[in-house]
Short mmCIF file of C-alpha atoms in Angstrom, two decimals:
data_model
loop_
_atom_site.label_atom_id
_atom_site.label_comp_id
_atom_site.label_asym_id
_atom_site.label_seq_id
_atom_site.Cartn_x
_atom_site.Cartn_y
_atom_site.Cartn_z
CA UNK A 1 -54.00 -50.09 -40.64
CA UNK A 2 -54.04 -45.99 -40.12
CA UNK A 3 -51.86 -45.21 -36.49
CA UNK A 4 -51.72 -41.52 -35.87
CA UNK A 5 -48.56 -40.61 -35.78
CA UNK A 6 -46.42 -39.43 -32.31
CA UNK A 7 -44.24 -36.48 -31.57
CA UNK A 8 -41.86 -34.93 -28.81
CA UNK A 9 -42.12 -31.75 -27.71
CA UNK A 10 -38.85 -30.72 -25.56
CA UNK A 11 -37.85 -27.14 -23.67
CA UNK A 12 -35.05 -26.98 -22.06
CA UNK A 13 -34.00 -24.67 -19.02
CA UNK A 14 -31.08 -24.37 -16.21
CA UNK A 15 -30.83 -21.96 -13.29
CA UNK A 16 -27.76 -19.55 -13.44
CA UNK A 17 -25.12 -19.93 -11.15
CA UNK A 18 -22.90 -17.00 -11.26
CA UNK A 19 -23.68 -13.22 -10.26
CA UNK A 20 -21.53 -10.34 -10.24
CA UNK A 21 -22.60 -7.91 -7.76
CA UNK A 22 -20.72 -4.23 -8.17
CA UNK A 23 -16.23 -4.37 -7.17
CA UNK A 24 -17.49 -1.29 -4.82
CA UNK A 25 -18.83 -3.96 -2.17
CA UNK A 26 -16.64 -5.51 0.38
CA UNK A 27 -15.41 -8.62 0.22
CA UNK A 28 -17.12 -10.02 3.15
CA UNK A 29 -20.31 -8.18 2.00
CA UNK A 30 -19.87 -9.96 -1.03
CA UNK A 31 -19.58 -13.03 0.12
CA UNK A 32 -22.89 -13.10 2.57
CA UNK A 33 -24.63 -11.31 -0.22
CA UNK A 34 -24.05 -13.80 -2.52
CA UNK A 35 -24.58 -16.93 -0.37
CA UNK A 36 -28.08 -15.18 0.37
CA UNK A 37 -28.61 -15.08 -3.12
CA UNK A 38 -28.33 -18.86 -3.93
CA UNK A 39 -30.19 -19.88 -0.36
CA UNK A 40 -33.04 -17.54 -2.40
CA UNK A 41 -32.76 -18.77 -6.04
CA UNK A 42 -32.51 -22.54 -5.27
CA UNK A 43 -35.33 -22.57 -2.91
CA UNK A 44 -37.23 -20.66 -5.95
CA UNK A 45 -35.73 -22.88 -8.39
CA UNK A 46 -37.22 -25.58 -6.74
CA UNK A 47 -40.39 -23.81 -6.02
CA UNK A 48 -40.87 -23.66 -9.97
CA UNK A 49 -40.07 -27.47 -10.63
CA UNK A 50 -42.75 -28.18 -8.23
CA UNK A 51 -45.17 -25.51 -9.46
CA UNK A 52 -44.86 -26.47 -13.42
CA UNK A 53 -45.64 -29.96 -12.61
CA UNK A 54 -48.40 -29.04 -10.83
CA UNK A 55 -51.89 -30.19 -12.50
CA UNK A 56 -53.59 -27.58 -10.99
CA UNK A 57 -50.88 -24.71 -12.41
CA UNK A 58 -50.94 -26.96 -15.90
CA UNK A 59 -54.87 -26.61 -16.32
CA UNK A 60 -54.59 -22.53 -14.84
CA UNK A 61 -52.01 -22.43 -18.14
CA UNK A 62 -54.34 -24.57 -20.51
CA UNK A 63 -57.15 -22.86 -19.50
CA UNK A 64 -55.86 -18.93 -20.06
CA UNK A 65 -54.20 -20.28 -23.12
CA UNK A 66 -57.99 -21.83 -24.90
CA UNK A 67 -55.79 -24.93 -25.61
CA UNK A 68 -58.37 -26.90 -25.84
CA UNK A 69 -59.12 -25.83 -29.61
CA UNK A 70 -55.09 -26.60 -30.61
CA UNK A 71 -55.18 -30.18 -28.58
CA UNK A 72 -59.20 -31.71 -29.90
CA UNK A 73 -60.17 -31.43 -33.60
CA UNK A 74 -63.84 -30.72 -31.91
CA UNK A 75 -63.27 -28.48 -29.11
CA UNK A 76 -67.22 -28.34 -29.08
CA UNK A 77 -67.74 -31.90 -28.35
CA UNK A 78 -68.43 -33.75 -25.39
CA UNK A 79 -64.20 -33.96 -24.25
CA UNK A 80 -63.90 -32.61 -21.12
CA UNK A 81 -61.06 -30.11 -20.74
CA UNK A 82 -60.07 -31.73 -17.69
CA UNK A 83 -59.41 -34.96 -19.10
CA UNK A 84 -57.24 -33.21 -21.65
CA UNK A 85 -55.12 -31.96 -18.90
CA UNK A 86 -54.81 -35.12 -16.80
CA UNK A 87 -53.13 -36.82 -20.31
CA UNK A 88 -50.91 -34.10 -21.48
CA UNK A 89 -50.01 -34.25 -17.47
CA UNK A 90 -49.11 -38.03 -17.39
CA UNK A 91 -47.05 -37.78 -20.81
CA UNK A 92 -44.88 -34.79 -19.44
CA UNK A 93 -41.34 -35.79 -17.96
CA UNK A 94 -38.88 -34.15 -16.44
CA UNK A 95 -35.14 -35.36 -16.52
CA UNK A 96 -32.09 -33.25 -15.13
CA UNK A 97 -33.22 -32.60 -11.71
CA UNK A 98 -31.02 -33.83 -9.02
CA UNK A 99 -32.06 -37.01 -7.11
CA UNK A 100 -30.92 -35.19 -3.64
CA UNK A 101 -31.93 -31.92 -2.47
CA UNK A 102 -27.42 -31.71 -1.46
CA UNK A 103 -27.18 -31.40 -5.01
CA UNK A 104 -26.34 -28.67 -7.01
CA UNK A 105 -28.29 -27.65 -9.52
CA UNK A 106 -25.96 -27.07 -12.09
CA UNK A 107 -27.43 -28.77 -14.99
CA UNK A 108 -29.75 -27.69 -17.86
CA UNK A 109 -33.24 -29.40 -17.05
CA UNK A 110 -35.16 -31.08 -19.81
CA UNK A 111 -39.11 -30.85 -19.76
CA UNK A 112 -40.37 -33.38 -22.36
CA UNK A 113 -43.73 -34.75 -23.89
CA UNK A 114 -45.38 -36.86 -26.62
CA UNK A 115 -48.30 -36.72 -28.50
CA UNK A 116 -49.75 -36.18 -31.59
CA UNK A 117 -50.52 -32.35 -31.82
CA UNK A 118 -46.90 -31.26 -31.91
CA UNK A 119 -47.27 -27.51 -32.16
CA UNK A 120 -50.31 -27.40 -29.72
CA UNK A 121 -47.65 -29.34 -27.42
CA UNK A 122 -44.51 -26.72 -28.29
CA UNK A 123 -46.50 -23.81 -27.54
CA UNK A 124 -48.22 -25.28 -24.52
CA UNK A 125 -45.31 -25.43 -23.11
CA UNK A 126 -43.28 -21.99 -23.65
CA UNK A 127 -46.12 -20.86 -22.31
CA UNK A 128 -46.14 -22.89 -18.87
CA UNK A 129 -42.52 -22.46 -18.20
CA UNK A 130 -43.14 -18.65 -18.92
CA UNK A 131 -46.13 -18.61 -16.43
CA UNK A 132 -43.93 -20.46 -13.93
CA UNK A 133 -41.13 -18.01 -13.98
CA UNK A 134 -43.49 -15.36 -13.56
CA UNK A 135 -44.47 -17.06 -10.31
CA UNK A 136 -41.24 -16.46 -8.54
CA UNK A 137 -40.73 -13.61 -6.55
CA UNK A 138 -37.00 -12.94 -6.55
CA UNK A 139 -37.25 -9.45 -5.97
CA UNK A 140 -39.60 -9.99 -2.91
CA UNK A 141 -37.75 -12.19 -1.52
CA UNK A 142 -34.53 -10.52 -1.57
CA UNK A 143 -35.79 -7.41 -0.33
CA UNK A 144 -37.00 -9.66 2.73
CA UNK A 145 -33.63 -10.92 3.32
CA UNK A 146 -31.46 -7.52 2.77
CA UNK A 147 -34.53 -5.77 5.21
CA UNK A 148 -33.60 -9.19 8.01
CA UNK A 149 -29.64 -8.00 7.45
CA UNK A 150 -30.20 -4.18 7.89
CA UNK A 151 -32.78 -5.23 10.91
CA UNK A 152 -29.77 -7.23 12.34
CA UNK A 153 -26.93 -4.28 11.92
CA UNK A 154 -29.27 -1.81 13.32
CA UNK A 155 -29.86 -4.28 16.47
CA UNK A 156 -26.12 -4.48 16.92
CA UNK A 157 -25.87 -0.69 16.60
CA UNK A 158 -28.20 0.04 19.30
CA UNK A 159 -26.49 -2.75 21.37
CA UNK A 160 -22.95 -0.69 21.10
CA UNK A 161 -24.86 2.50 21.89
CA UNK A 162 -26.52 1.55 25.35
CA UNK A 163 -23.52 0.22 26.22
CA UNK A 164 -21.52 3.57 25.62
CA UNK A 165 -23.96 5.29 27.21
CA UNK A 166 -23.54 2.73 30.09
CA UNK A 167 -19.86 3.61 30.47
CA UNK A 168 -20.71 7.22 29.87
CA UNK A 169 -22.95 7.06 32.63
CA UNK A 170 -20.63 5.56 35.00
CA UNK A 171 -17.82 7.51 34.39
CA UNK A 172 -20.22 10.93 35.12
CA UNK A 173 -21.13 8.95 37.99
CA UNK A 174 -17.35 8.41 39.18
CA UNK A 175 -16.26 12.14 38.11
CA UNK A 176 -19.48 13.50 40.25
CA UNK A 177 -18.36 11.25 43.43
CA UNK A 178 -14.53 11.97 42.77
CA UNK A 179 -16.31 16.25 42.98
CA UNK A 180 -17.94 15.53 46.18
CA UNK A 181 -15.30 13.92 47.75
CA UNK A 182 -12.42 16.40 47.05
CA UNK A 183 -15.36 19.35 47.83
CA UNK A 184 -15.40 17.50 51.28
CA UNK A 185 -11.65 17.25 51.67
CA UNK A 186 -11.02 21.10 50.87
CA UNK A 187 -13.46 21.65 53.59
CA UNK A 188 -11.50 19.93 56.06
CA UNK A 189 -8.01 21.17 55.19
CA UNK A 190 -9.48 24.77 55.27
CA UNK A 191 -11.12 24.19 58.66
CA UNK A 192 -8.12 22.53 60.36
CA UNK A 193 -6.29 25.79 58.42
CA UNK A 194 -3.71 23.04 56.65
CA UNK A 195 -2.76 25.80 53.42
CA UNK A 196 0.15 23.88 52.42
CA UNK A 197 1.19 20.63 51.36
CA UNK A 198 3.23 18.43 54.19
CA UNK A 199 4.98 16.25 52.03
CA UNK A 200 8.05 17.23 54.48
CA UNK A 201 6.41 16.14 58.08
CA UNK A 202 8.23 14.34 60.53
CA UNK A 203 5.29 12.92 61.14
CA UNK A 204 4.29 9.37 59.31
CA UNK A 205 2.56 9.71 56.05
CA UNK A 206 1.25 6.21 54.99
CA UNK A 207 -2.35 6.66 56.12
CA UNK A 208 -2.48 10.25 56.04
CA UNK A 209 -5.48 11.69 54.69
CA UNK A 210 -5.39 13.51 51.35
CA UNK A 211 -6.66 16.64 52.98
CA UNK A 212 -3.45 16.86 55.44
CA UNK A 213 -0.75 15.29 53.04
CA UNK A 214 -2.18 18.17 50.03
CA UNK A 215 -3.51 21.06 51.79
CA UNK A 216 -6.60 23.41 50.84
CA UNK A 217 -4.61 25.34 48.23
CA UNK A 218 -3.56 21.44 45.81
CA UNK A 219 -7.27 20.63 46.74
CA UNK A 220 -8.74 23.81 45.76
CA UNK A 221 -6.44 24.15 42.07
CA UNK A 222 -7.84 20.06 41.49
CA UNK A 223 -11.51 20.87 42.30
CA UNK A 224 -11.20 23.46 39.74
CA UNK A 225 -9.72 21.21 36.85
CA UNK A 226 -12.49 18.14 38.30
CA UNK A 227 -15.46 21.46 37.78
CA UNK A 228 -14.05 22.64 34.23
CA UNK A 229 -14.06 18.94 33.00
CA UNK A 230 -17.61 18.30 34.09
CA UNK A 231 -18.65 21.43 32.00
CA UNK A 232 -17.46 19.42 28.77
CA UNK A 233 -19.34 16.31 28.93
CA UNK A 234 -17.09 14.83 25.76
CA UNK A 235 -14.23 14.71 28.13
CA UNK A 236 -16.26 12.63 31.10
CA UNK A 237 -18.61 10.60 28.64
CA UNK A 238 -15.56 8.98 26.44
CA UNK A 239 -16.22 5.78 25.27
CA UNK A 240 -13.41 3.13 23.67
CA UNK A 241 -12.12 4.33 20.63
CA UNK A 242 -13.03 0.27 19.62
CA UNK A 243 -16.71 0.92 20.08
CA UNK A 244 -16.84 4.08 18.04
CA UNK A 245 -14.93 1.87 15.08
CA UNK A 246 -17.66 -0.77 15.24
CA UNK A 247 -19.94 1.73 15.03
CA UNK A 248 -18.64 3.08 11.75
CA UNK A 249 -18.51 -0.17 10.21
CA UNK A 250 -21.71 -0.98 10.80
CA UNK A 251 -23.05 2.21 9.69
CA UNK A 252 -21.17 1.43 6.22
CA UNK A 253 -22.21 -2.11 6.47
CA UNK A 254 -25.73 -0.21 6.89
CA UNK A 255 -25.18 1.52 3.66
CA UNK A 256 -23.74 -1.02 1.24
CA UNK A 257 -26.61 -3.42 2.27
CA UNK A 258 -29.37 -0.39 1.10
CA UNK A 259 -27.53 -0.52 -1.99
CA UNK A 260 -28.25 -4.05 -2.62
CA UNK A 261 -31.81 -3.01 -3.16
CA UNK A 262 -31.49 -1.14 -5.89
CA UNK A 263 -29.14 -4.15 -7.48
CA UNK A 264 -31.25 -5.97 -10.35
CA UNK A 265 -32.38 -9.30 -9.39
CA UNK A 266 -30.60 -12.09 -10.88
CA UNK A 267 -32.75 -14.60 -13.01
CA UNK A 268 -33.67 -17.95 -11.27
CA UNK A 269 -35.00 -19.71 -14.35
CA UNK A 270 -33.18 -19.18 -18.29
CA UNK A 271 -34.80 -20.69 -21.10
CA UNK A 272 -31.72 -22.56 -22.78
CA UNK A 273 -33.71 -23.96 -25.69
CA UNK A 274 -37.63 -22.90 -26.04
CA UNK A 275 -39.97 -25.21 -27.79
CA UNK A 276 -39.91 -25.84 -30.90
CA UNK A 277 -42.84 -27.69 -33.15
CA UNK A 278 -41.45 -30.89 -33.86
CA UNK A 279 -41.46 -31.54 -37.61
CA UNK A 280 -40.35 -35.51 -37.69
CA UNK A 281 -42.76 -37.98 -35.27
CA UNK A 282 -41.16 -40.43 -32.94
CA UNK A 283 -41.07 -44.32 -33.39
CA UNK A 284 -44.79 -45.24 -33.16
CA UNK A 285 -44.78 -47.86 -30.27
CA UNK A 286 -47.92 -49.56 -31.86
CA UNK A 287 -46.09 -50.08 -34.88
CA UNK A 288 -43.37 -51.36 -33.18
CA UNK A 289 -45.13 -53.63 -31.59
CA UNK A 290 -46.96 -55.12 -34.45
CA UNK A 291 -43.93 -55.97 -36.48
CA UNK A 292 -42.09 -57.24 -33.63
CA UNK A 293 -45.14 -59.16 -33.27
CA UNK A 294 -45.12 -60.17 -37.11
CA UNK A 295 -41.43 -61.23 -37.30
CA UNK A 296 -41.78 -63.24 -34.01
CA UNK A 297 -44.89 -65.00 -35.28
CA UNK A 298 -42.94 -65.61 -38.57
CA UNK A 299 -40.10 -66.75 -37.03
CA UNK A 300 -42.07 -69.28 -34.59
CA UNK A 301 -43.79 -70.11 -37.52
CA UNK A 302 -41.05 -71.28 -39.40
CA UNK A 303 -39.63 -72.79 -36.84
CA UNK A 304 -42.57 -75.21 -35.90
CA UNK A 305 -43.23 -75.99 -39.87
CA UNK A 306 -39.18 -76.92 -40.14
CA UNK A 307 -39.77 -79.04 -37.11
CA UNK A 308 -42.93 -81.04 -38.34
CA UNK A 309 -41.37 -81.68 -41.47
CA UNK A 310 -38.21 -82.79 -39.72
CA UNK A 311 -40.76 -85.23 -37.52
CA UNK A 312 -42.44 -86.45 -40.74
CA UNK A 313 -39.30 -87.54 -42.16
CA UNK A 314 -38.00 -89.10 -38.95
CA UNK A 315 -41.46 -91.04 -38.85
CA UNK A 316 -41.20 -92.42 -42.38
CA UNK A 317 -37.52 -93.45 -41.90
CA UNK A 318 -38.56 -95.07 -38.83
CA UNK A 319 -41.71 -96.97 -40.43
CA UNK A 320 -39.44 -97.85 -43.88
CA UNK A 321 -36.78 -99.34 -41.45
CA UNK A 322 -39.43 -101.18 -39.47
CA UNK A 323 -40.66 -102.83 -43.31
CA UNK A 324 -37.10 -103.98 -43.90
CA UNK A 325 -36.26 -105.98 -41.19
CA UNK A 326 -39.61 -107.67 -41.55
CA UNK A 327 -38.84 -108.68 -45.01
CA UNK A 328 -35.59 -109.47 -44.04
CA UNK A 329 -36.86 -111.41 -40.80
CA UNK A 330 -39.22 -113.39 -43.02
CA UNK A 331 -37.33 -114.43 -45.77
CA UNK A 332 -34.19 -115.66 -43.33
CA UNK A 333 -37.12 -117.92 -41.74
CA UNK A 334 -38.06 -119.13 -45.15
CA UNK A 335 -34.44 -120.13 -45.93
CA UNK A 336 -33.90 -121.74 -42.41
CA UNK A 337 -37.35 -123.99 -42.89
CA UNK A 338 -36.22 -125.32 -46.63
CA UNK A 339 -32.72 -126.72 -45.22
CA UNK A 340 -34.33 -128.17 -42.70
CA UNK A 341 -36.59 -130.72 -44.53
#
């Protein structure tokens, strides 16, 4: 009985968990930066479970590969590549993977098949996990999310800005009506000839108007400080000093998130163990079965040969027991017949 014999091709792999991005970035940079980063690599990292156990991505990889030859001793014959696939598809296996998407993957993933072409399975596979990695776009997708975080800061800077030049625009406003008014005033006091202040009246000052309690000449000197502070527009237009801090931190914010880009993208996928040609076969499950089957069929075998026997010699015990007692039965009725007469 000839059984080809069976290997088991294993690669190992795991997706890092720590990266160090430069001490020069705040803390609270830091922290966003790096929860971006493991959204990004575990919804890669997941991408490229699904992706190597596609049978689609498996025959791209046999296919560029010309596995065919290393897998069939007559690549020329009438086996369809195809079918080649499908198997080494439904012998692969994956263990490691987390049952729930909640869970962390933070523990080396095994990638595992048998057959009977051991290094035509070893190199099969370094070359599909390699394929796979190359399929993930870290960098891409990275530069997507640092390009949605400077989009955001730059929306919140021009946010801050329309509303300082809201406030600049009503205090112009304000400082232009405050102008008119006291250019109105002056024209009063001057026409009703009111020089002075008349702080000292006898008369009742609670709803005097500004014009009589100041006088032309406090009106005129306060125009002219109201006209030389609307030639400097940095003295009407001031904004809160809290704005203008916001503003700076979002400009470095601005900055330190630019500098992610040129950051080098952490790996998603490392090889732990690659492939290696395995040199000893695996338990042949045919052979197994066939001396299981022996040594049960033996052992039944026995079994029913100890009972027969043990049913034979029951039988004849039986049958030399029934002989005695009819001997014994028929001479006791001899015996009983002689006294008699």
């Amino acid at each position: 009985l000839s059984i080809v014999p069976k290997y088991k091709a294993t690669i190992v792999f795991f997706m890092p968990q720590e990266f160090t991005p430069p001490k020069a970035i705040a803390p609270i940079n830091n922290t966003e930066f790096q929860k971006i980063i493991k959204e990004t690599k575990v919804s890669l990292y997941q991408k490229f479970l699904m992706t190597i156990q596609s049978y689609n991505f498996q025959r791209e990889v046999f296919q560029s590969g010309n596995f065919l030859e290393k897998f069939v001793d007559n690549p020329n014959g009438s086996i369809n590549s195809d079918a080649v696939v499908l198997e080494i598809s439904k012998s692969i296996t994956l263990t490691g993977v987390p049952a729930k998407n909640t869970e962390l993957f933070n523990k080396p993933v095994f990638l595992e098949i048998e057959g009977s072409k051991p290094e035509a399975m070893a190199e099969f596979f370094n070359a599909l996990v390699k394929a796979g990695i190359k399929t993930i776009p870290i960098e891409g997708h990275l530069l997507n999310a640092i390009d949605q975080r400077l989009k955001t800061i730059s929306s919140k800077k021009v946010i801050l800005k329309k509303n300082q030049e809201h406030q600049a625009l009503q205090e112009k406003t304000k400082h232009e009506n405050e102008i008119a008014l006291l250019t109105k005033e002056l024209a009063l006091a001057r026409s009703m000839n009111i020089e002075g202040n008349n702080f000292k009246s006898d008369q009742p000052l609670n709803n005097a108007p500004r014009w009589y309690l100041y006088g032309a000449k406090i009106l005129e000197e306060e125009l002219k400080v109201l006209q030389a502070k609307a030639k400097n527009s940095d003295v009407i237009e001031r904004v809160k000093p809290s704005d203008n801090i916001q503003i700076k931190n979002l400009d470095m914010e601005f900055k330190t998130w630019e500098s992610f880009k040129t950051l080098k993208s952490p790996n998603v996928v490392v090889i732990d163990q690659p492939s290696i040609s395995p040199t000893q076969p695996i338990q042949n499950k045919k052979v197994s079965i066939i001396c299981g089957g022996l040594f049960a069929g033996l052992l039944f075998g026995s079994a029913l040969a100890f009972f027969q026997h043990a049913r034979r010699n029951l039988n004849a015990r039986r049958k030399f027991v029934s002989e005695i007692n009819q001997k014994t039965d028929s001479f006791v009725f001899k015996n009983s017949s002689q006294t008699a007469s």
